[in-house]
Amino acid sequence: MPPAPFKTRFAPSPTGLLHLGNIRTALFNLLLARRQAGVFLLRIEDTDLDRSHADHTAALMLDLHWLGLAWQEGEGQGGEHAPYLQSQRGPLYQHYFSLLEQQRLAYPCFCSDRQLGIERKTQLAAGRPPRYSGRCRALTTAQVEERIRAGELPSLRFRVPAALTVEFEDRVRGPQRFASDDIGDFVIRRSTGAPAFFFSNAIDDALMGVTFALRGEDHLTNTPRQILLLEALALPVPDYGHIALVVGPDGAPLAKRHGSRTVRELRDQGFFPAAITNYLARLGHTYSDNRFMSLDELAAGFEVARLGRAPAHFDETQLLHWQHEAVHRASDEELWAWMGTDVHALVPADARRAFVEAVRANVWFPVDARKWARIVYSNELAPTAAAREAIRQAPAGLFGEALRLIERHPDDFKSLSEALKQATGIKGRNLFQPLRAALTGELDGPEMVKLLPLIGLERARHRFQIIGNQITVKSEK
Ligand code: GLU
């Protein structure tokens, strides 16, 4: 038999839209698989039928496609271990439940949630870790059958062997040890018949040939349970690595208030996929190279040893930095399409390329391009307060002279400002600030040399005129 391929997976529960945290897990697994020339698999963990929605599965697959995170096996792609929706794998799980029951490694449990809740509270109050008391552990077959006949629906519990130490090497966090006595028998099938997360997740990793499970550290304490289960069933145990969670600047798990958004929101806002992948690949993983990289390049430099153990701090400015890089790298055609229909409606066909070139360095998102298109092409400017102030403080006579000279230098800002300097003696900041403010209503922005030809003689004249008039009106009072 050929050796099993190196295989990682992304195993989301389709209970909502993907956000930055989930996507980072998917990305790391993809990069790791690609680095090892292995397989990246997508499995949908939809065993919680109340909270899982097919719409979310469709949405997350769309998000992964959009980000370029292609999987070689799994939902939507097929493969030898189908089906990849856990909700369709019931008979497989049943087979393993029966095996465990036959070997008396699992037993039916009739304890109600209420009973378990009270026990839990009592244990916590006594300063002990909550653990199943073992009440149903020793029920006889006759007792079990009688209660089932009476209409009670049992869950199924895994019988955790006593006095064992479960040890494993976490590929990110190093050696781990857990005492089986601290674990307590745990539910592997709910009374509804649905498999518990521990169970289906571990069984599927084994059955689907996953060799490396890289996942959030919130799953670290599940791992000893999963290893016990797989060993009891003589199934292969993958390597596990638990990555630190993403937190906001205040150290709390990343949330909306920290600027965390769903992938869909990021897409709608105009993020480039490569900006997101370049940012996330560096969130809790270090690269020696700070270049903007393709997925292949990110994969080539990806190493499990470079994953941090400390929480990864989300930093919006870094995300924006990579977005700016992506804008910088996009072709004129890509940027034009990305700017969207509002911009397309404002910018004349023969000025497209010049417009893209003029504003490229000053846009992060289509909304910025819209702003500059409005500034260049609208007849009514709405200057910012700072721009109004710069106009008010402009040296006397500047705009009158500008109005006269613009006729001779209609689309050459350099020669216009040179001529103005000659005529008025005003130079430097005192010249450029009021000119920019008058022509764009802003104090910063794209180079005036590139903007003036787009604004054109008529609008430039109009803008100087309006400002000239207002200043005259003011000074008459
Ligand atoms: N469905 C689990 C989750 O979304 C998967 C955990 C794992 O990667 O093992 O958290």
XYZ file of C-alpha atoms and ligand atoms in Angstrom:
487
model
C 0.000 0.000 0.000
C 1.316 3.482 -0.809
C 1.768 5.662 2.291
C -1.310 7.699 3.245
C -1.116 11.246 1.858
C -0.558 14.141 4.200
C -4.045 15.519 4.751
C -5.435 18.499 6.642
C -9.015 19.630 6.886
C -11.337 22.485 7.621
C -14.383 21.252 9.509
C -16.754 24.153 10.087
C -20.162 23.873 11.695
C -22.545 25.731 9.367
C -24.270 27.686 12.111
C -23.414 31.159 10.808
C -21.315 33.068 8.323
C -17.547 32.635 8.304
C -15.574 35.406 9.938
C -11.899 36.224 10.143
C -11.143 33.739 12.926
C -12.629 30.718 11.105
C -11.019 31.693 7.854
C -7.609 31.857 9.455
C -8.016 28.236 10.571
C -9.016 27.246 7.035
C -6.093 29.180 5.573
C -3.511 27.633 7.922
C -4.766 24.145 7.060
C -4.610 24.901 3.359
C -1.099 26.357 3.610
C 0.095 23.392 5.631
C -1.337 20.877 3.140
C 0.123 22.781 0.201
C 3.489 23.072 1.867
C 3.547 19.272 2.288
C 2.140 18.648 -1.220
C -0.809 17.050 0.544
C -4.579 17.248 0.462
C -6.837 19.883 2.017
C -10.281 18.522 2.823
C -13.575 20.255 3.603
C -15.997 18.515 5.952
C -19.249 20.074 7.089
C -20.043 19.391 10.745
C -23.792 19.810 10.638
C -24.866 17.327 13.280
C -26.642 20.020 15.276
C -29.694 20.063 13.067
C -31.345 22.947 14.889
C -28.445 25.327 14.389
C -27.039 24.116 11.062
C -28.350 25.529 7.799
C -27.721 24.479 4.230
C -27.613 28.197 3.359
C -24.620 28.609 5.632
C -22.892 25.641 4.013
C -23.437 27.195 0.579
C -22.245 30.576 1.868
C -19.079 29.227 3.441
C -18.173 27.328 0.272
C -18.644 30.530 -1.688
C -16.427 32.405 0.788
C -13.673 29.785 0.489
C -13.859 29.915 -3.317
C -13.741 33.688 -3.297
C -10.634 33.628 -1.113
C -9.022 31.089 -3.431
C -8.880 28.466 -0.665
C -9.501 25.455 -2.907
C -9.967 22.037 -1.341
C -9.121 18.852 -3.186
C -11.525 16.604 -1.331
C -14.789 17.098 0.486
C -18.184 18.693 0.175
C -18.846 19.961 -3.320
C -15.675 18.316 -4.571
C -16.299 14.637 -3.865
C -13.768 12.006 -2.910
C -13.424 8.442 -1.757
C -14.660 9.155 1.762
C -17.992 10.755 0.835
C -20.412 11.848 2.139
C -18.725 14.902 3.634
C -21.808 16.291 5.351
C -21.893 14.752 8.803
C -25.676 14.817 8.757
C -25.458 12.119 6.062
C -23.056 9.881 7.925
C -25.471 8.515 10.545
C -25.086 4.813 9.588
C -21.306 5.043 9.866
C -21.517 6.528 13.342
C -24.066 3.887 14.288
C -21.588 1.188 13.358
C -19.036 2.579 15.806
C -21.601 3.195 18.549
C -22.542 -0.477 18.298
C -18.924 -1.587 18.387
C -18.322 0.379 21.561
C -21.525 -0.903 23.152
C -20.735 -4.519 22.266
C -17.346 -4.188 23.927
C -18.991 -2.469 26.910
C -16.865 0.580 26.236
C -20.006 2.682 26.124
C -23.271 2.504 28.063
C -26.756 4.064 27.941
C -27.299 6.929 30.361
C -30.706 8.124 31.506
C -29.651 11.113 33.577
C -31.688 14.182 32.752
C -30.124 17.544 31.936
C -31.621 18.851 35.144
C -30.017 16.141 37.263
C -26.672 16.657 35.552
C -26.936 20.418 36.022
C -27.467 20.053 39.778
C -24.530 17.663 40.084
C -22.333 20.028 38.169
C -23.202 22.924 40.439
C -22.597 20.880 43.566
C -19.187 19.783 42.336
C -18.192 23.306 41.357
C -19.370 24.652 44.719
C -17.164 22.068 46.450
C -14.218 23.233 44.349
C -14.071 20.036 42.321
C -13.952 19.896 38.511
C -17.367 18.898 37.183
C -17.367 15.306 36.074
C -20.059 12.715 35.417
C -20.850 10.876 38.646
C -21.141 7.475 36.965
C -24.730 6.931 38.088
C -25.731 4.907 35.019
C -22.416 3.156 34.665
C -23.467 -0.043 36.354
C -27.036 -0.440 35.086
C -27.765 -4.034 34.079
C -29.066 -4.930 30.627
C -32.446 -5.727 32.180
C -32.616 -2.316 33.890
C -31.712 -0.559 30.674
C -34.301 -2.456 28.664
C -36.988 -1.743 31.198
C -36.378 2.002 31.168
C -36.344 2.080 27.382
C -39.637 0.144 27.344
C -41.029 2.728 29.728
C -40.287 5.367 27.079
C -37.049 6.905 28.403
C -34.537 7.945 25.765
C -30.951 7.311 26.844
C -27.838 9.018 25.642
C -24.722 6.936 25.129
C -21.655 7.518 27.281
C -18.103 6.509 26.648
C -16.599 4.643 29.582
C -13.345 6.449 30.291
C -10.697 4.024 31.627
C -9.590 4.847 35.162
C -6.131 5.966 36.251
C -4.707 6.512 32.796
C -2.585 9.371 31.596
C -3.354 10.518 28.092
C -0.248 12.018 26.587
C 0.262 13.566 23.221
C 2.553 15.956 21.478
C 0.611 19.017 20.460
C 2.405 20.168 17.311
C 1.951 23.810 18.298
C 1.865 23.785 22.076
C 4.262 20.975 22.880
C 3.773 17.930 25.154
C 0.371 17.567 26.807
C -0.734 15.293 29.667
C -4.254 14.696 30.907
C -5.374 12.358 33.697
C -8.283 10.179 32.569
C -9.725 10.471 36.064
C -10.259 14.184 35.466
C -12.271 13.563 32.350
C -15.257 11.519 33.452
C -17.452 9.423 31.156
C -18.712 11.630 28.356
C -21.685 11.567 26.029
C -20.953 10.373 22.505
C -24.560 10.092 21.311
C -27.278 12.420 22.516
C -30.683 11.151 23.549
C -31.947 12.529 20.223
C -29.688 10.039 18.439
C -27.334 12.769 17.164
C -23.621 12.101 17.617
C -21.757 14.421 19.976
C -19.099 16.684 18.493
C -16.196 14.761 20.090
C -17.335 11.608 18.471
C -18.211 12.461 14.878
C -15.271 14.850 14.616
C -12.735 12.228 15.730
C -14.281 9.315 13.838
C -14.387 11.319 10.626
C -10.801 12.491 10.909
C -9.822 8.831 11.166
C -12.144 7.541 8.426
C -11.272 10.346 6.033
C -7.544 9.813 6.433
C -6.850 13.195 8.023
C -3.267 13.123 9.250
C -3.060 16.594 10.808
C -5.834 18.495 12.595
C -4.851 22.116 13.073
C -7.603 23.864 15.001
C -8.445 26.461 17.619
C -7.121 26.009 21.132
C -10.696 25.955 22.417
C -10.583 22.308 21.282
C -7.456 21.394 23.223
C -9.329 19.813 26.129
C -11.429 17.762 23.696
C -8.327 16.105 22.352
C -7.666 13.566 25.168
C -11.275 12.410 24.883
C -10.898 12.006 21.159
C -7.646 10.099 21.500
C -9.259 7.723 24.018
C -12.130 7.106 21.614
C -9.944 6.482 18.597
C -7.678 4.160 20.546
C -10.670 2.227 21.884
C -11.815 1.711 18.301
C -8.308 0.975 17.008
C -8.634 3.895 14.579
C -5.668 6.073 13.577
C -5.048 9.215 15.639
C -4.054 12.300 13.628
C -1.434 14.779 14.728
C -3.116 17.627 16.563
C -2.020 21.235 16.726
C -3.963 23.894 18.613
C -3.573 27.468 17.512
C -4.055 30.423 19.809
C -7.291 32.269 19.297
C -7.551 35.673 17.717
C -8.258 38.447 20.214
C -9.014 42.135 19.949
C -6.722 44.869 21.296
C -8.354 44.432 24.741
C -7.403 40.747 24.871
C -11.003 39.537 24.603
C -11.958 37.079 21.834
C -12.286 38.841 18.515
C -15.744 40.327 18.132
C -17.653 42.854 16.081
C -16.634 45.701 18.341
C -12.986 45.040 17.393
C -13.782 45.435 13.718
C -14.144 41.721 13.081
C -16.415 41.124 10.131
C -17.791 38.194 8.247
C -16.073 37.261 5.022
C -19.194 38.386 3.203
C -18.955 41.840 4.766
C -15.294 42.082 3.807
C -16.143 41.084 0.239
C -18.970 43.624 0.060
C -16.678 46.320 1.396
C -14.258 45.665 -1.459
C -11.432 43.788 0.204
C -9.196 41.871 -2.166
C -8.907 38.170 -1.263
C -5.112 38.397 -1.337
C -5.185 41.228 1.217
C -7.082 38.980 3.617
C -4.846 35.958 3.050
C -1.665 38.021 3.396
C -2.933 39.484 6.642
C -4.309 36.295 8.187
C -1.269 34.199 7.278
C 0.682 36.565 9.518
C -1.813 36.651 12.359
C -0.251 34.207 14.817
C 2.299 32.966 12.288
C 5.530 34.741 11.416
C 7.195 35.053 8.038
C 10.726 36.295 7.696
C 9.618 37.978 4.500
C 7.217 40.905 4.605
C 6.489 40.909 0.901
C 3.004 40.625 -0.488
C 2.760 36.932 -1.370
C 0.633 34.582 -3.434
C -0.929 31.565 -1.719
C 1.848 29.382 -3.119
C 4.495 31.680 -1.687
C 2.684 31.848 1.653
C 2.536 28.036 1.643
C 6.232 27.712 0.839
C 7.086 29.742 3.944
C 4.488 28.178 6.237
C 5.812 26.210 9.189
C 3.942 24.805 12.151
C 6.966 25.772 14.273
C 6.298 29.415 13.388
C 2.801 29.370 14.856
C 2.639 31.394 18.047
C 1.341 30.089 21.355
C 0.256 33.491 22.620
C -3.105 34.910 21.542
C -2.932 36.618 18.164
C -3.949 40.270 18.285
C -6.177 41.463 15.491
C -4.932 44.744 14.088
C -7.146 46.609 11.657
C -4.314 48.863 10.462
C -2.332 45.805 9.353
C -5.323 44.484 7.469
C -5.648 47.875 5.753
C -1.949 47.848 4.952
C -2.343 44.586 3.003
C -5.452 45.921 1.318
C -3.483 48.932 0.152
C -0.785 46.611 -1.155
C -3.404 44.639 -3.050
C -4.825 47.825 -4.596
C -1.316 48.864 -5.558
C -0.784 45.551 -7.351
C -4.108 45.283 -9.142
C -4.122 46.000 -12.880
C -5.928 49.102 -14.202
C -8.683 46.850 -15.558
C -9.145 45.046 -12.241
C -9.286 48.303 -10.321
C -11.723 49.831 -12.764
C -14.093 46.865 -12.438
C -13.657 46.873 -8.645
C -14.570 50.582 -8.379
C -18.141 49.710 -9.308
C -21.098 51.122 -11.163
C -21.316 54.516 -9.422
C -17.788 55.321 -10.524
C -18.469 53.902 -13.989
C -21.415 56.247 -14.327
C -19.394 59.327 -13.341
C -16.104 58.845 -15.188
C -16.197 59.382 -18.990
C -14.990 56.414 -21.042
C -11.906 58.201 -22.379
C -10.751 59.157 -18.882
C -10.948 55.702 -17.256
C -7.298 54.855 -17.270
C -6.238 58.364 -16.232
C -8.767 58.314 -13.378
C -7.579 54.925 -12.105
C -3.979 56.074 -12.302
C -4.756 59.365 -10.571
C -6.530 57.899 -7.555
C -4.864 54.461 -7.197
C -2.545 55.501 -4.361
C -5.396 57.154 -2.455
C -8.025 54.440 -2.462
C -8.481 51.462 -0.181
C -12.034 50.622 -1.117
C -14.545 51.415 -3.877
C -16.113 53.963 -1.539
C -12.886 56.003 -1.756
C -12.940 55.820 -5.545
C -16.554 57.021 -5.476
C -15.531 59.955 -3.339
C -12.813 61.012 -5.806
C -15.055 60.499 -8.816
C -17.622 62.811 -7.211
C -14.978 65.361 -6.361
C -13.565 65.397 -9.863
C -16.794 65.302 -11.835
C -19.464 66.983 -9.778
C -20.512 70.580 -10.261
C -21.077 71.154 -6.559
C -18.134 70.667 -4.232
C -18.706 70.264 -0.517
C -15.361 71.337 0.984
C -14.351 69.966 4.352
C -14.083 72.356 7.267
C -10.280 72.311 7.004
C -10.434 73.054 3.280
C -12.820 75.961 3.901
C -10.392 77.327 6.431
C -7.469 77.063 3.984
C -9.544 78.898 1.381
C -10.458 81.616 3.863
C -6.832 82.133 4.816
C -5.572 82.185 1.235
C -3.458 85.213 0.364
C -5.547 87.988 -1.171
C -5.840 87.937 -4.917
C -4.764 84.337 -5.326
C -8.054 83.000 -6.681
C -8.644 85.951 -8.996
C -5.244 85.403 -10.501
C -5.868 81.645 -10.662
C -9.082 82.278 -12.571
C -7.215 84.367 -15.092
C -4.247 81.998 -15.496
C -6.220 78.769 -15.711
C -7.286 79.850 -19.218
C -3.688 79.603 -20.359
C -2.838 76.444 -18.403
C -6.121 74.538 -18.509
C -4.818 71.075 -17.691
C -1.248 71.503 -16.577
C -1.095 72.044 -12.839
C 2.662 72.435 -12.831
C 2.684 75.321 -15.262
C -0.414 76.843 -13.652
C 1.225 76.926 -10.225
C 4.476 78.177 -11.729
C 2.633 81.016 -13.472
C 0.738 81.832 -10.284
C 3.953 81.954 -8.338
C 5.446 84.340 -10.874
C 2.390 86.574 -10.879
C 1.707 86.725 -7.123
C 4.950 85.841 -5.423
C 3.049 83.259 -3.364
C 4.775 79.900 -3.161
C 5.055 76.571 -1.379
C 2.344 75.550 1.040
C 0.674 78.961 0.877
C 0.131 78.389 -2.790
C -0.618 74.680 -2.985
C -2.947 74.278 -0.037
C -5.537 76.850 -1.096
C -5.348 75.669 -4.701
C -5.995 72.063 -3.718
C -8.727 73.133 -1.324
C -10.424 75.217 -4.007
C -10.169 72.577 -6.709
C -11.063 69.486 -4.631
C -12.598 70.652 -1.356
C -9.953 68.597 0.476
C -6.491 69.249 1.871
C -5.087 65.846 0.910
C -5.529 63.498 -1.949
C -4.169 62.386 -5.288
C -1.513 64.461 -7.013
C -2.976 67.655 -8.417
C -0.918 67.153 -11.574
C -3.033 64.074 -12.267
C -6.340 65.483 -11.026
C -6.435 68.816 -12.848
C -6.639 67.354 -16.375
C -9.583 65.234 -15.177
C -11.320 68.192 -13.529
C -10.893 70.122 -16.786
C -10.990 73.805 -17.592
C -14.684 74.407 -17.199
C -15.051 72.921 -13.735
C -11.747 74.424 -12.549
C -12.856 77.862 -13.709
C -16.207 77.414 -12.039
C -14.583 76.386 -8.748
C -12.258 79.396 -8.704
C -15.179 81.635 -9.619
C -17.433 80.410 -6.815
C -14.687 80.794 -4.283
C -13.702 84.191 -5.611
C -17.318 85.344 -5.316
C -17.736 84.052 -1.789
C -14.602 85.770 -0.706
C -15.717 89.011 -2.305
C -19.101 88.762 -0.629
C -17.436 88.115 2.710
C -14.981 90.947 2.444
C -17.750 93.414 1.574
C -19.479 92.890 4.911
N -16.816 21.884 13.873
C -15.773 22.250 14.777
C -15.728 23.772 14.885
O -16.208 24.442 14.000
C -14.467 21.701 14.273
C -13.391 21.623 15.271
C -12.154 20.972 14.721
O -11.540 21.606 13.838
O -11.822 19.880 15.107
O -15.260 24.295 15.871
